[in-house]
Coordinates of C-alpha atoms and ligand atoms in Angstrom, one line a residue:
M1 CA 0.0 0.0 0.0
G2 CA 1.5 3.4 -1.0
M3 CA 1.9 6.2 1.5
A4 CA -0.5 8.4 -0.6
S5 CA -3.5 6.2 0.5
K6 CA -2.6 7.0 4.2
I7 CA -3.0 10.8 3.6
P8 CA -6.5 11.8 4.6
L9 CA -8.5 13.4 1.7
S10 CA -9.7 16.0 4.2
H11 CA -6.2 17.2 4.9
P12 CA -5.9 20.9 3.8
R13 CA -2.5 20.2 2.0
Y14 CA -3.8 16.9 0.6
Q15 CA -2.6 17.6 -3.0
S16 CA 0.8 18.9 -1.9
L17 CA 1.4 15.9 0.3
V18 CA 0.4 13.4 -2.4
T19 CA 2.8 15.2 -4.8
R20 CA 5.6 14.9 -2.3
E21 CA 4.9 11.3 -1.8
R22 CA 5.2 10.9 -5.6
I23 CA 8.6 12.4 -5.7
A24 CA 9.7 10.4 -2.7
Q25 CA 8.4 7.3 -4.3
G26 CA 10.3 8.3 -7.6
L27 CA 13.4 8.5 -5.6
R28 CA 13.0 5.0 -4.0
Q29 CA 12.4 3.7 -7.6
G30 CA 15.5 5.2 -8.8
L31 CA 13.8 7.6 -11.2
V32 CA 14.4 10.9 -9.2
H33 CA 17.9 12.2 -8.3
E34 CA 18.3 13.0 -4.7
T35 CA 18.7 16.7 -5.5
G36 CA 15.3 16.4 -7.2
L37 CA 13.8 16.6 -3.7
I38 CA 15.5 19.9 -3.1
A39 CA 14.3 21.2 -6.5
H40 CA 10.8 20.2 -5.6
G41 CA 10.9 22.0 -2.3
R42 CA 12.0 25.1 -4.0
G43 CA 9.2 24.8 -6.6
E44 CA 6.7 24.3 -3.7
A45 CA 7.6 27.6 -2.1
F46 CA 7.0 29.5 -5.3
D47 CA 3.8 27.6 -5.9
Y48 CA 2.6 28.8 -2.5
L49 CA 3.4 32.4 -3.5
L50 CA 1.4 31.9 -6.7
G51 CA -1.7 30.5 -4.8
E52 CA -1.2 27.0 -6.2
T53 CA -3.2 27.9 -9.3
T54 CA -2.4 28.4 -13.0
T55 CA -2.5 32.3 -13.2
F56 CA -4.1 34.0 -16.3
L57 CA -0.5 35.0 -17.2
A58 CA 0.7 31.3 -17.1
D59 CA -2.4 30.3 -19.1
H60 CA -1.5 32.9 -21.8
S61 CA 2.1 31.4 -21.9
L62 CA 0.6 27.9 -22.3
E63 CA -1.5 29.0 -25.2
V64 CA 1.4 30.6 -27.0
A65 CA 3.6 27.5 -26.2
A66 CA 1.0 25.3 -27.8
A67 CA 1.0 27.5 -30.8
C68 CA 4.8 27.3 -31.0
L69 CA 4.8 23.5 -30.6
L70 CA 2.2 23.1 -33.3
C71 CA 4.2 25.3 -35.7
A72 CA 7.5 23.5 -35.1
Q73 CA 9.3 21.3 -37.7
H74 CA 11.0 19.1 -35.1
P75 CA 9.5 19.6 -31.5
V76 CA 11.0 17.7 -28.7
I77 CA 9.8 17.3 -25.1
S78 CA 12.9 17.0 -22.8
V79 CA 12.0 15.1 -19.6
N80 CA 14.0 14.3 -16.3
G81 CA 13.5 12.5 -13.0
N82 CA 11.1 14.9 -11.4
V83 CA 9.0 15.3 -14.6
V84 CA 8.6 11.6 -15.1
A85 CA 7.8 11.0 -11.4
L86 CA 5.0 13.7 -11.5
T87 CA 3.6 13.7 -15.1
A88 CA 4.8 10.7 -17.1
K89 CA 1.5 9.8 -18.5
E90 CA 0.5 13.4 -19.2
C91 CA 3.8 13.9 -21.1
V92 CA 3.2 10.9 -23.2
Q93 CA -0.2 12.1 -24.1
L94 CA 1.1 15.6 -24.9
A95 CA 3.8 14.2 -27.1
D96 CA 1.1 12.2 -29.0
A97 CA -1.2 15.2 -29.4
I98 CA 1.4 17.6 -30.9
P99 CA 3.0 15.2 -32.2
A100 CA 6.5 15.7 -30.6
V101 CA 9.5 13.5 -29.8
L102 CA 10.1 12.5 -26.2
E103 CA 13.7 12.5 -25.0
V104 CA 15.1 11.7 -21.5
N105 CA 17.8 14.3 -20.8
L106 CA 19.3 14.4 -17.4
F107 CA 21.3 16.9 -15.4
H108 CA 22.8 14.1 -13.3
R109 CA 23.2 11.6 -16.1
T110 CA 23.6 7.9 -15.4
T111 CA 22.9 5.2 -17.9
E112 CA 20.9 3.3 -15.2
R113 CA 18.5 6.2 -14.5
I114 CA 18.0 6.9 -18.1
T115 CA 17.0 3.3 -18.8
K116 CA 14.6 3.4 -15.9
L117 CA 13.0 6.6 -17.1
V118 CA 12.6 5.4 -20.6
Q119 CA 11.0 2.2 -19.4
E120 CA 8.6 4.2 -17.1
L121 CA 7.6 6.3 -20.1
E122 CA 7.0 3.2 -22.2
Q123 CA 4.9 1.7 -19.4
Q124 CA 2.8 4.8 -19.6
G125 CA 2.2 4.3 -23.3
A126 CA 5.2 5.9 -25.1
Q127 CA 6.0 4.3 -28.5
Q128 CA 9.5 5.6 -28.7
V129 CA 11.7 7.5 -26.2
L130 CA 15.1 9.0 -27.1
G131 CA 17.9 9.7 -24.7
T132 CA 19.9 6.5 -24.4
K133 CA 22.3 7.2 -27.3
G134 CA 23.7 10.5 -26.1
D135 CA 25.6 10.7 -29.4
A136 CA 25.6 14.5 -29.7
H137 CA 26.8 17.4 -27.6
I138 CA 25.3 20.8 -26.8
P139 CA 28.2 23.2 -27.3
G140 CA 29.4 25.1 -24.2
L141 CA 28.4 22.4 -21.6
D142 CA 30.8 20.3 -19.7
H143 CA 30.9 16.5 -20.6
D144 CA 27.8 14.7 -19.4
R145 CA 25.4 17.6 -19.0
G146 CA 25.9 18.4 -22.6
R147 CA 25.0 15.0 -24.0
C148 CA 21.9 14.5 -26.0
D149 CA 20.6 12.5 -29.0
S150 CA 21.5 13.6 -32.5
T151 CA 17.9 12.9 -33.8
G152 CA 16.3 14.5 -30.7
I153 CA 17.3 17.6 -28.8
Y154 CA 20.3 18.3 -31.0
S155 CA 18.4 18.7 -34.1
A156 CA 15.1 20.1 -32.6
D157 CA 13.9 23.5 -33.5
V158 CA 11.6 23.8 -30.6
I159 CA 12.2 22.2 -27.2
L160 CA 9.9 22.0 -24.2
V161 CA 11.9 21.7 -20.9
P162 CA 9.8 21.3 -17.8
L163 CA 12.3 21.9 -15.0
E164 CA 15.6 22.8 -16.6
D165 CA 19.0 24.0 -15.3
G166 CA 19.8 27.6 -16.2
D167 CA 23.1 26.7 -18.0
R168 CA 21.5 24.2 -20.3
C169 CA 18.6 26.5 -21.2
Q170 CA 21.1 29.3 -22.1
A171 CA 23.2 26.8 -24.1
L172 CA 20.1 25.6 -26.1
R173 CA 19.1 29.2 -26.8
A174 CA 22.7 29.9 -28.0
M175 CA 22.2 27.0 -30.6
G176 CA 19.3 29.1 -31.9
K177 CA 16.6 26.9 -30.6
T178 CA 13.2 28.0 -29.3
V179 CA 13.1 26.9 -25.6
I180 CA 9.8 26.7 -23.7
A181 CA 10.4 26.3 -20.1
I182 CA 8.1 25.4 -17.3
D183 CA 9.5 26.8 -13.9
L184 CA 7.7 27.9 -10.8
N185 CA 10.5 30.3 -10.0
P186 CA 10.1 33.5 -12.3
L187 CA 13.5 34.7 -11.1
S188 CA 15.5 31.5 -12.2
R189 CA 18.0 31.8 -15.0
T190 CA 15.8 29.2 -17.0
A191 CA 12.8 31.4 -16.5
Q192 CA 14.7 34.5 -17.5
T193 CA 16.5 33.0 -20.6
A194 CA 13.8 30.8 -22.1
S195 CA 11.9 32.0 -25.2
I196 CA 8.6 31.2 -23.6
T197 CA 8.4 30.7 -19.8
I198 CA 5.5 29.1 -18.1
V199 CA 5.4 29.9 -14.5
D200 CA 3.3 27.1 -13.3
N201 CA 3.6 23.7 -11.6
V202 CA 4.2 20.9 -14.2
I203 CA 1.3 19.0 -12.6
R204 CA -1.1 21.6 -13.8
A205 CA 0.8 23.0 -16.8
I206 CA 1.4 19.7 -18.8
P207 CA -2.4 18.8 -19.0
R208 CA -3.2 22.4 -19.6
L209 CA -0.8 22.5 -22.5
R210 CA -2.4 19.5 -23.9
Y211 CA -5.7 21.3 -23.7
W212 CA -4.3 24.3 -25.8
V213 CA -2.7 21.9 -28.2
D214 CA -6.1 20.2 -28.9
H215 CA -7.8 23.5 -29.0
H216 CA -5.5 24.9 -31.7
T217 CA -4.8 21.8 -33.9
Q218 CA -7.1 23.1 -36.6
T219 CA -6.1 26.8 -36.2
A220 CA -4.4 28.2 -39.4
K221 CA -0.7 28.6 -39.2
P222 CA -0.6 32.4 -39.7
T223 CA -3.0 32.8 -36.8
L224 CA -0.6 30.9 -34.5
E225 CA 2.4 32.7 -35.9
T226 CA 0.8 36.0 -35.0
M227 CA 0.3 34.9 -31.5
M228 CA 4.0 34.0 -31.3
K229 CA 5.1 37.2 -32.8
H230 CA 3.3 39.3 -30.2
W231 CA 4.8 37.3 -27.3
D232 CA 6.9 39.3 -24.9
N233 CA 8.5 37.0 -22.3
H234 CA 10.2 39.6 -20.4
K235 CA 7.0 41.5 -19.9
M236 CA 5.2 38.3 -18.7
I237 CA 7.8 37.7 -16.1
Q238 CA 7.6 41.3 -14.8
E239 CA 3.7 40.9 -14.7
T240 CA 4.1 37.7 -12.8
L241 CA 6.3 39.3 -10.2
T242 CA 3.8 42.1 -9.9
F243 CA 1.1 39.4 -9.5
I244 CA 2.9 37.8 -6.7
A245 CA 3.7 41.1 -4.9
K246 CA 0.0 42.2 -5.1
R247 CA -1.2 38.8 -3.9
I248 CA 1.2 39.0 -0.9
N249 CA 0.1 42.5 -0.2
S250 CA -3.6 41.6 -0.2
L251 CA -3.2 38.7 2.2
Ligands
LIG301 O1 16.6 14.3 -13.1 P1 17.8 15.2 -13.4 O2 19.2 14.6 -13.1 O3 17.8 15.9 -14.7 O4 17.7 16.4 -12.3 C1 16.6 17.2 -12.2 C2 16.7 18.4 -11.3 C3 15.4 19.0 -11.1 C4 17.2 17.9 -9.9 C5 17.8 19.4 -11.9 O5 17.3 19.7 -13.1 C6 17.9 20.6 -11.0 O6 18.8 20.6 -10.1 O7 17.1 21.6 -11.2 P2 17.2 23.1 -10.5 O8 18.3 23.9 -11.0 O9 17.1 22.8 -9.1 O10 15.9 23.8 -11.1 C7 14.7 23.3 -10.8 C8 13.6 24.4 -11.0 O11 12.4 23.8 -11.2 C9 13.5 25.4 -9.8 O12 13.6 26.7 -10.2 C10 12.2 25.1 -9.2 O13 11.6 26.2 -8.7 C11 11.5 24.5 -10.3 N1 10.5 23.4 -9.9 C12 10.6 22.5 -9.1 N2 9.5 21.7 -9.1 C13 8.6 22.2 -10.0 C14 9.2 23.3 -10.7 N3 8.7 23.9 -11.7 C15 7.5 23.5 -12.0 N4 6.8 22.5 -11.5 C16 7.4 21.8 -10.5 N5 6.7 20.8 -9.9

């Protein structure tokens, strides 16, 4: 019996506790890196400040991100330990809907964890998951952190990175790629350097992104391109910080 079943539904922090338990379970299964727990805690703190909901600002980011993924030639969804532990099935469904390639790309890379994460995604219905080859290198990153698949991230034009390290986000941008990041911390280097930043929890953001992808599958390309052209990421981050400040002031 999993720990989640012992958490009473009536607990005011039920959702947050269940999510923590999923991360802890992911660690025990060898999917999540130990520092993934720390990253999750930092994310929780920012989610608290946001009110643990998808703000109207994040929802707009999600709609533009969907437009961008639908217009891409070679879109890739890059996943790591935390993302698989929290949203494996939803990532598979999103990849199918776009359609996009799934690639396991780890900050703390080990062959064993990559294999486990690929297997977990396959169990959740993925037909093909890249990441095991690691036959290409993102310029500017030290050995293992820069490894990726030549047919995946390396040749992608648009990459979705839920929970990414700032250095890698910057290095991918330097390669000329469009980077869509999901990061609860609007001040992180990833949030600041991505082309489109979604300041939201992956748990809410991935299904909502799928919603927008489905919503816009039939939308004409020029309409989607206009949405992308008008996107101002810097402005959105400033407005998100203002949103948080106002929210704290009104409590
Ligand atoms: O599995 P690996 O080896 O690739 O390692 C993954 C982690 C997450 C450990 C690694 O990428 C890492 O150390 O990340 P950072 O630099 O700590 O950044 C994680 C960012 O994600 C932080 O800014 C957090 O605020 C944010 N974050 C944490 N949990 C969530 C989140 N953002 C959205 N949804 C979450 N659930």
